[in-house]
mmCIF file with all atom_site columns, C-alpha atoms in Angstrom:
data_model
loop_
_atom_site.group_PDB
_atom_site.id
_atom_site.type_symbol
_atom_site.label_atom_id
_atom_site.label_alt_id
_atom_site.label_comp_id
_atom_site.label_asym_id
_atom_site.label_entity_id
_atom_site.label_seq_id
_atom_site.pdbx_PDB_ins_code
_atom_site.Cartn_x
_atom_site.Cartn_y
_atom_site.Cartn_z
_atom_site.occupancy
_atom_site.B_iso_or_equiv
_atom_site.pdbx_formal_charge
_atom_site.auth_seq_id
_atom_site.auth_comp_id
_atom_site.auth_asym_id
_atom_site.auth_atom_id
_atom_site.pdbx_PDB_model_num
ATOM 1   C CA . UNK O 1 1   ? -14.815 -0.921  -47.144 1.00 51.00 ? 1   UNK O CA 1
ATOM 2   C CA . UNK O 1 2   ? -11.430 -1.087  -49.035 1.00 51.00 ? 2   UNK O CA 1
ATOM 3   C CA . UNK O 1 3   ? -9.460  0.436   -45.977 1.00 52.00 ? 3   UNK O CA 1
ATOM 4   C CA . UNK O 1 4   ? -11.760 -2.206  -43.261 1.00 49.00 ? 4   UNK O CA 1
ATOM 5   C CA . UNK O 1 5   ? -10.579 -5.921  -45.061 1.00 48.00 ? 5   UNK O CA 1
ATOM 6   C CA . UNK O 1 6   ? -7.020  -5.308  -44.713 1.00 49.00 ? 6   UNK O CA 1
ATOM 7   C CA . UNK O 1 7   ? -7.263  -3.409  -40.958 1.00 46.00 ? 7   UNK O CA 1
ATOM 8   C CA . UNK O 1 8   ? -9.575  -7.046  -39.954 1.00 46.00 ? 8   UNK O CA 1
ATOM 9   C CA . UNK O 1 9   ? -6.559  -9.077  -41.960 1.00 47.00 ? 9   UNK O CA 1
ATOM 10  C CA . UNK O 1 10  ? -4.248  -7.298  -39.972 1.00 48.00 ? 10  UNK O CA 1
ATOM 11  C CA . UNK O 1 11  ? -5.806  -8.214  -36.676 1.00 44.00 ? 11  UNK O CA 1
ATOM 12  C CA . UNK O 1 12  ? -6.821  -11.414 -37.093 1.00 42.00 ? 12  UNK O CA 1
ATOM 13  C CA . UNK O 1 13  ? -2.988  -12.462 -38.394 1.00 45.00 ? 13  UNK O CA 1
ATOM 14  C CA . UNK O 1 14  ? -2.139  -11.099 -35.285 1.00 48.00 ? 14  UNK O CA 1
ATOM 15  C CA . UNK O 1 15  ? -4.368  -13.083 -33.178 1.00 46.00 ? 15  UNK O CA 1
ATOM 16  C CA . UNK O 1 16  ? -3.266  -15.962 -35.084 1.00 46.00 ? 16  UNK O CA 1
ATOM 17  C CA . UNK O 1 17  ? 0.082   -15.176 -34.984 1.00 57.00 ? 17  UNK O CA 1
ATOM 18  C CA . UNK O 1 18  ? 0.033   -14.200 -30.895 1.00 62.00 ? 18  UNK O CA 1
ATOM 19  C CA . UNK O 1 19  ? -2.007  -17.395 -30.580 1.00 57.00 ? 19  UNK O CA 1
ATOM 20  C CA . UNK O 1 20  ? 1.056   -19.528 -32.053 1.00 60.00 ? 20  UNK O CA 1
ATOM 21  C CA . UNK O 1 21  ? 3.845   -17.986 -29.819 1.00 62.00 ? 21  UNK O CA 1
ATOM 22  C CA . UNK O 1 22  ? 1.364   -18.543 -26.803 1.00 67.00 ? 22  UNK O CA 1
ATOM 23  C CA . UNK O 1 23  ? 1.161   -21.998 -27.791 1.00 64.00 ? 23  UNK O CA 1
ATOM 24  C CA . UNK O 1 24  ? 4.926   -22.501 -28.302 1.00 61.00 ? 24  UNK O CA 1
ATOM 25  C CA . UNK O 1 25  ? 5.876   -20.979 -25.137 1.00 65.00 ? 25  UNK O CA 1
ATOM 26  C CA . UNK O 1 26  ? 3.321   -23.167 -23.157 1.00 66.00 ? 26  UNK O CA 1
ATOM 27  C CA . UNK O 1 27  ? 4.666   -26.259 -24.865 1.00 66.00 ? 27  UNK O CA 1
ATOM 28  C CA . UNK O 1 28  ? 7.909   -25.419 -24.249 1.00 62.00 ? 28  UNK O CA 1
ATOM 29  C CA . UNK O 1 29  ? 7.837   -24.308 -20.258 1.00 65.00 ? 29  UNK O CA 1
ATOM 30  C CA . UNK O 1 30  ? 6.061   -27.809 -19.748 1.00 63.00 ? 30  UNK O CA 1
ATOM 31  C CA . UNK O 1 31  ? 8.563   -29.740 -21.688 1.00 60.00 ? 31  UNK O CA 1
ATOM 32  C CA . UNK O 1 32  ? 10.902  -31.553 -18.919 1.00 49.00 ? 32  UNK O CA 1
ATOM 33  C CA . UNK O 1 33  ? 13.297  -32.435 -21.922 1.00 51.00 ? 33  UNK O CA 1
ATOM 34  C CA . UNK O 1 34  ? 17.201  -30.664 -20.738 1.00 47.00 ? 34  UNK O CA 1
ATOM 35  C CA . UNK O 1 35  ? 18.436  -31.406 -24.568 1.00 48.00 ? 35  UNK O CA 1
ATOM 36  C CA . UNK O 1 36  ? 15.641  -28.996 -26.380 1.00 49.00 ? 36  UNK O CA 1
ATOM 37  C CA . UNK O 1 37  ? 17.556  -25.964 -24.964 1.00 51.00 ? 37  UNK O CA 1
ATOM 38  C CA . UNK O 1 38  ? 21.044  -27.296 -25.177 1.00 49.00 ? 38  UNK O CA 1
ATOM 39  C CA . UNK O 1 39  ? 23.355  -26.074 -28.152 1.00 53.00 ? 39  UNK O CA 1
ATOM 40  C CA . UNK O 1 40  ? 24.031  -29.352 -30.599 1.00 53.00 ? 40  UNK O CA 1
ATOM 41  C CA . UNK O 1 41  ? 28.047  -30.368 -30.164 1.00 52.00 ? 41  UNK O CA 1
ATOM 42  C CA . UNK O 1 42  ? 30.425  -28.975 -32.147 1.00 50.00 ? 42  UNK O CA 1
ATOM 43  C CA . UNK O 1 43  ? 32.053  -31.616 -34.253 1.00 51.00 ? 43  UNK O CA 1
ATOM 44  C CA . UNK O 1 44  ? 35.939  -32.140 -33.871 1.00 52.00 ? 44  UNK O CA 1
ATOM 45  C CA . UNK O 1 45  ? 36.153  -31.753 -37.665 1.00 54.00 ? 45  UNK O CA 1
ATOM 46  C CA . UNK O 1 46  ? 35.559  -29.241 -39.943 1.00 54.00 ? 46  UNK O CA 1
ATOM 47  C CA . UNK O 1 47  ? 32.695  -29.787 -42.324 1.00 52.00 ? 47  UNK O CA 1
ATOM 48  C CA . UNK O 1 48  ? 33.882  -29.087 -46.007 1.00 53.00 ? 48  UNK O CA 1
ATOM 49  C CA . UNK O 1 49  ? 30.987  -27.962 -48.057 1.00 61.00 ? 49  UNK O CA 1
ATOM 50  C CA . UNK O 1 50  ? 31.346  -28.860 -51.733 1.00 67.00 ? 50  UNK O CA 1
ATOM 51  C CA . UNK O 1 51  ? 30.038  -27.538 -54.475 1.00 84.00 ? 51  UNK O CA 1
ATOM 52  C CA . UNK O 1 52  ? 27.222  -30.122 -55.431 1.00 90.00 ? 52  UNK O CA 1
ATOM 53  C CA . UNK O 1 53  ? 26.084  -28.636 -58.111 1.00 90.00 ? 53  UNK O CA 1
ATOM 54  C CA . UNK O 1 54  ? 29.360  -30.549 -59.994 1.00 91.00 ? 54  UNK O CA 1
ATOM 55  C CA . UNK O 1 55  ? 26.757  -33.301 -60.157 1.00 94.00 ? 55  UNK O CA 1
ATOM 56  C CA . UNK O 1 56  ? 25.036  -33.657 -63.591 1.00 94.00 ? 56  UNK O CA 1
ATOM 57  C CA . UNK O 1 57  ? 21.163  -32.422 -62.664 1.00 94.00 ? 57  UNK O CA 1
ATOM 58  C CA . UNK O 1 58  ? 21.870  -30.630 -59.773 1.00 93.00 ? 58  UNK O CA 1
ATOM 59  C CA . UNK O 1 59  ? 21.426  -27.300 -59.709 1.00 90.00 ? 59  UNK O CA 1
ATOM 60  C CA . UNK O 1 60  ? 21.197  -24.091 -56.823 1.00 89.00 ? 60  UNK O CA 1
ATOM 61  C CA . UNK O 1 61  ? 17.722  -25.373 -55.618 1.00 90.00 ? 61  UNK O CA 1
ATOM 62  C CA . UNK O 1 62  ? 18.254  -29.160 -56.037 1.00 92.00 ? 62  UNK O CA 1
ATOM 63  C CA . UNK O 1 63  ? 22.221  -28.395 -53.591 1.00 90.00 ? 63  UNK O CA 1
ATOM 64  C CA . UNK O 1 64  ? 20.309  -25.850 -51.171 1.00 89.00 ? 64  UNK O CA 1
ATOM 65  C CA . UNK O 1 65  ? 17.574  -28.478 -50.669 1.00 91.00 ? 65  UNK O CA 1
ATOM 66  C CA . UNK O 1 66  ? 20.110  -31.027 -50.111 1.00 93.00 ? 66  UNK O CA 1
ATOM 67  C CA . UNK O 1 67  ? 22.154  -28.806 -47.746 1.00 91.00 ? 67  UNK O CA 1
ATOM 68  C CA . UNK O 1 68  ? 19.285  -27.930 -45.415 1.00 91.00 ? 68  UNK O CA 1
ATOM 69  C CA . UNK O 1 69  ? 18.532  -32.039 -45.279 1.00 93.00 ? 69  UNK O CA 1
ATOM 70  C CA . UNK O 1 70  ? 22.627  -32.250 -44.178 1.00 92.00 ? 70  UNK O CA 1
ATOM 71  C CA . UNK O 1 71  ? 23.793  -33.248 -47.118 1.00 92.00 ? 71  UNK O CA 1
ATOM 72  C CA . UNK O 1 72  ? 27.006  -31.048 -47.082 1.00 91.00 ? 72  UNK O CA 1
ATOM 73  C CA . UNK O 1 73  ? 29.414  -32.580 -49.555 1.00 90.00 ? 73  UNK O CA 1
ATOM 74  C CA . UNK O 1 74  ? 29.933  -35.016 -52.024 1.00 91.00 ? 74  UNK O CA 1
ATOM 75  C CA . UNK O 1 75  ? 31.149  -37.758 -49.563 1.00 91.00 ? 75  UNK O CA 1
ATOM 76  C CA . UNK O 1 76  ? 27.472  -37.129 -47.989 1.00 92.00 ? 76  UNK O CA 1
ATOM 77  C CA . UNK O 1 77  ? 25.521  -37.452 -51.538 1.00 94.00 ? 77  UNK O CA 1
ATOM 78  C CA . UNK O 1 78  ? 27.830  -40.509 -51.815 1.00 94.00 ? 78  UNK O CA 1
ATOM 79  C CA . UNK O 1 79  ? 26.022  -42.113 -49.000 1.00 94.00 ? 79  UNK O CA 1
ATOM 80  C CA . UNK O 1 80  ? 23.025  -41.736 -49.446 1.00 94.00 ? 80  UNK O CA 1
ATOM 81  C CA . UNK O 1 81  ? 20.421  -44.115 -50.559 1.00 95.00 ? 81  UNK O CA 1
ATOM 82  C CA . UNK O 1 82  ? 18.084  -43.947 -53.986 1.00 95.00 ? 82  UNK O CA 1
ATOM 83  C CA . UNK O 1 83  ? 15.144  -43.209 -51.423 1.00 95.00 ? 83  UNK O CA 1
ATOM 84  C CA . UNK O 1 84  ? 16.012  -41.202 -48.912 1.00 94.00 ? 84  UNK O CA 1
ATOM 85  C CA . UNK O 1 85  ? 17.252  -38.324 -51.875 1.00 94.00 ? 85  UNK O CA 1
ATOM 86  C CA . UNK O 1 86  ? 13.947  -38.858 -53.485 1.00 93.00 ? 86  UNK O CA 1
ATOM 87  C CA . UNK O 1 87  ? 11.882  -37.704 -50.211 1.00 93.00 ? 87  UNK O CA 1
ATOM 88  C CA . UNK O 1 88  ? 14.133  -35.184 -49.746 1.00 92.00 ? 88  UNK O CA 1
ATOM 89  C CA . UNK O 1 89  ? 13.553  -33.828 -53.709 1.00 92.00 ? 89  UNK O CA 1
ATOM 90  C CA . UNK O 1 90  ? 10.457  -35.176 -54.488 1.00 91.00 ? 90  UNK O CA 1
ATOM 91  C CA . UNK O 1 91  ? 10.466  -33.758 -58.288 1.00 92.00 ? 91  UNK O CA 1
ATOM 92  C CA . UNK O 1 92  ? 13.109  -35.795 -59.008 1.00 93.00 ? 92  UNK O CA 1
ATOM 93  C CA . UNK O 1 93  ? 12.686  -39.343 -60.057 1.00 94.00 ? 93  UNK O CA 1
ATOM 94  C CA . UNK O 1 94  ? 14.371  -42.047 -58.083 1.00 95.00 ? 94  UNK O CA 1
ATOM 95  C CA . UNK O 1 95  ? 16.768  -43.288 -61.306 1.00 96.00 ? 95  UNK O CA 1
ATOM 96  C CA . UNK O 1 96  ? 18.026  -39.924 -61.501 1.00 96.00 ? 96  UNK O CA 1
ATOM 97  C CA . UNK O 1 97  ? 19.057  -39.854 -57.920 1.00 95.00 ? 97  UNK O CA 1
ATOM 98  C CA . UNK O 1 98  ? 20.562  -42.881 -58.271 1.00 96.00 ? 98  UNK O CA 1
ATOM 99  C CA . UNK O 1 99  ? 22.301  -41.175 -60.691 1.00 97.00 ? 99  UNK O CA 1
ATOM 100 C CA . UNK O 1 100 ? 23.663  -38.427 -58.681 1.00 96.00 ? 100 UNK O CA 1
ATOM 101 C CA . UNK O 1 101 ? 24.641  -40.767 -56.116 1.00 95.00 ? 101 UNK O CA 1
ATOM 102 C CA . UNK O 1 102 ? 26.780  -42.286 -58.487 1.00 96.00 ? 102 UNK O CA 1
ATOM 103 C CA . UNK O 1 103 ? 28.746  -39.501 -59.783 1.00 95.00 ? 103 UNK O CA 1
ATOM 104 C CA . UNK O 1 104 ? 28.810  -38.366 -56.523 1.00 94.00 ? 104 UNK O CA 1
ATOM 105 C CA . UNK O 1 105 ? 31.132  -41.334 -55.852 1.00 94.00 ? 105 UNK O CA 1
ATOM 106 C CA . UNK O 1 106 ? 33.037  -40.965 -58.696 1.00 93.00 ? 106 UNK O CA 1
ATOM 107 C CA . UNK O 1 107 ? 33.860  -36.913 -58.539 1.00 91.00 ? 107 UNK O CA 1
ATOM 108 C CA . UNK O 1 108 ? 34.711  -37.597 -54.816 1.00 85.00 ? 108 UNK O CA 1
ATOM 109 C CA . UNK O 1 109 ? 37.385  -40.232 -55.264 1.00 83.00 ? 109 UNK O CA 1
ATOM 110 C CA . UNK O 1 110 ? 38.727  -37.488 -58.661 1.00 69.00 ? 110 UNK O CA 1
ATOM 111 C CA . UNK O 1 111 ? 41.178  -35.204 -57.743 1.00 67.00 ? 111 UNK O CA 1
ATOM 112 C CA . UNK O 1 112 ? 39.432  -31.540 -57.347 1.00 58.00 ? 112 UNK O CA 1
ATOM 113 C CA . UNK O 1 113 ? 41.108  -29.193 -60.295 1.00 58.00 ? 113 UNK O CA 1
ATOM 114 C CA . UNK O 1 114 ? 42.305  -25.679 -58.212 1.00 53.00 ? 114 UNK O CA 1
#
Protein backbone atom coordinates (compact mmCIF):
# COMPACT_ATOMS: atom_id res chain seq x y z
CA UNK A 1 0.00 0.00 0.00
CA UNK A 2 3.00 2.29 0.89
CA UNK A 3 4.66 1.76 -2.65
CA UNK A 4 0.68 2.26 -4.53
CA UNK A 5 -0.11 6.19 -2.99
CA UNK A 6 2.93 7.65 -4.33
CA UNK A 7 2.92 5.48 -7.94
CA UNK A 8 -1.23 7.01 -8.13
CA UNK A 9 0.44 10.63 -6.96
CA UNK A 10 2.77 10.22 -9.57
CA UNK A 11 0.22 9.66 -12.27
CA UNK A 12 -2.32 11.75 -11.47
CA UNK A 13 0.38 14.93 -11.25
CA UNK A 14 1.06 13.89 -14.52
CA UNK A 15 -2.34 13.98 -15.85
CA UNK A 16 -2.67 17.20 -14.22
CA UNK A 17 0.36 18.43 -15.27
CA UNK A 18 -0.12 17.07 -19.22
CA UNK A 19 -3.63 18.49 -18.84
CA UNK A 20 -2.12 22.15 -18.19
CA UNK A 21 0.39 22.17 -21.17
CA UNK A 22 -2.60 20.83 -23.35
CA UNK A 23 -4.51 23.66 -22.22
CA UNK A 24 -1.75 26.26 -22.75
CA UNK A 25 -0.91 25.14 -26.11
CA UNK A 26 -4.65 25.23 -27.23
CA UNK A 27 -4.97 28.73 -25.84
CA UNK A 28 -2.11 29.79 -27.36
CA UNK A 29 -2.50 28.32 -31.22
CA UNK A 30 -6.04 30.11 -31.09
CA UNK A 31 -4.73 33.35 -29.84
CA UNK A 32 -4.63 35.78 -33.08
CA UNK A 33 -2.54 38.25 -30.83
CA UNK A 34 1.23 38.85 -33.11
CA UNK A 35 2.70 40.65 -29.75
CA UNK A 36 2.37 37.35 -27.32
CA UNK A 37 5.26 35.77 -29.32
CA UNK A 38 7.26 38.85 -30.03
CA UNK A 39 10.50 39.55 -27.86
CA UNK A 40 9.73 42.92 -25.58
CA UNK A 41 12.16 45.96 -27.07
CA UNK A 42 15.30 46.42 -25.87
CA UNK A 43 15.57 49.77 -24.20
CA UNK A 44 18.19 52.34 -25.62
CA UNK A 45 19.52 52.64 -22.05
CA UNK A 46 21.07 50.55 -19.79
CA UNK A 47 19.11 49.70 -16.70
CA UNK A 48 21.34 50.28 -13.51
CA UNK A 49 20.25 48.00 -10.79
CA UNK A 50 20.91 49.41 -7.32
CA UNK A 51 21.33 47.96 -4.38
CA UNK A 52 17.89 48.60 -2.58
CA UNK A 53 18.52 47.10 0.25
CA UNK A 54 20.43 50.75 1.22
CA UNK A 55 16.85 51.55 2.20
CA UNK A 56 16.15 51.32 5.99
CA UNK A 57 13.62 48.01 6.12
CA UNK A 58 14.50 46.56 3.08
CA UNK A 59 16.06 43.59 3.02
CA UNK A 60 17.02 40.47 0.20
CA UNK A 61 13.28 39.39 0.05
CA UNK A 62 11.61 42.84 0.44
CA UNK A 63 14.54 44.13 -3.03
CA UNK A 64 13.92 40.66 -4.92
CA UNK A 65 10.15 41.20 -4.55
CA UNK A 66 10.52 44.63 -5.69
CA UNK A 67 12.81 43.66 -8.61
CA UNK A 68 10.51 41.03 -10.09
CA UNK A 69 7.51 43.93 -9.86
CA UNK A 70 10.31 46.27 -12.04
CA UNK A 71 11.36 48.13 -9.50
CA UNK A 72 15.13 48.14 -10.51
CA UNK A 73 16.72 51.07 -8.74
CA UNK A 74 16.33 53.67 -6.42
CA UNK A 75 15.08 56.27 -9.02
CA UNK A 76 12.20 53.48 -9.54
CA UNK A 77 11.37 53.11 -5.58
CA UNK A 78 11.47 56.94 -5.84
CA UNK A 79 8.44 56.86 -7.98
CA UNK A 80 6.44 54.92 -6.74
CA UNK A 81 3.31 55.54 -4.86
CA UNK A 82 2.43 54.53 -0.93
CA UNK A 83 -0.06 51.94 -2.61
CA UNK A 84 1.16 50.46 -5.33
CA UNK A 85 4.51 49.20 -2.94
CA UNK A 86 2.03 47.98 -0.46
CA UNK A 87 0.28 45.45 -3.07
CA UNK A 88 3.38 44.60 -4.24
CA UNK A 89 4.68 43.69 -0.32
CA UNK A 90 1.69 43.14 1.33
CA UNK A 91 3.45 42.49 4.93
CA UNK A 92 4.51 45.74 4.96
CA UNK A 93 2.39 48.53 6.22
CA UNK A 94 1.65 51.42 3.96
CA UNK A 95 3.59 54.21 6.44
CA UNK A 96 6.56 52.20 6.15
CA UNK A 97 6.52 52.26 2.42
CA UNK A 98 6.03 55.62 2.46
CA UNK A 99 8.97 55.53 4.24
CA UNK A 100 11.12 53.79 1.83
CA UNK A 101 9.90 55.91 -0.82
CA UNK A 102 11.27 58.67 0.92
CA UNK A 103 14.72 57.68 1.52
CA UNK A 104 14.63 56.36 -1.67
CA UNK A 105 14.56 60.00 -2.84
CA UNK A 106 16.95 61.15 -0.65
CA UNK A 107 19.89 58.29 -1.18
CA UNK A 108 19.24 58.84 -4.97
CA UNK A 109 19.91 62.55 -5.18
CA UNK A 110 23.38 61.52 -2.39
CA UNK A 111 26.38 60.92 -4.03
CA UNK A 112 27.04 56.89 -4.07
CA UNK A 113 30.43 56.31 -1.79
CA UNK A 114 32.87 53.85 -4.25
Amino acid sequence: MATFVPFVAGVVTGVVSKWGVDQYLARRKNNADPTIDAPAPKSQEPVVLEDLKRVSGIGPSYSGLLNQAGILNLADLASETPERLHEIVKSVRIDEVADWISQAKELSQAPVKA
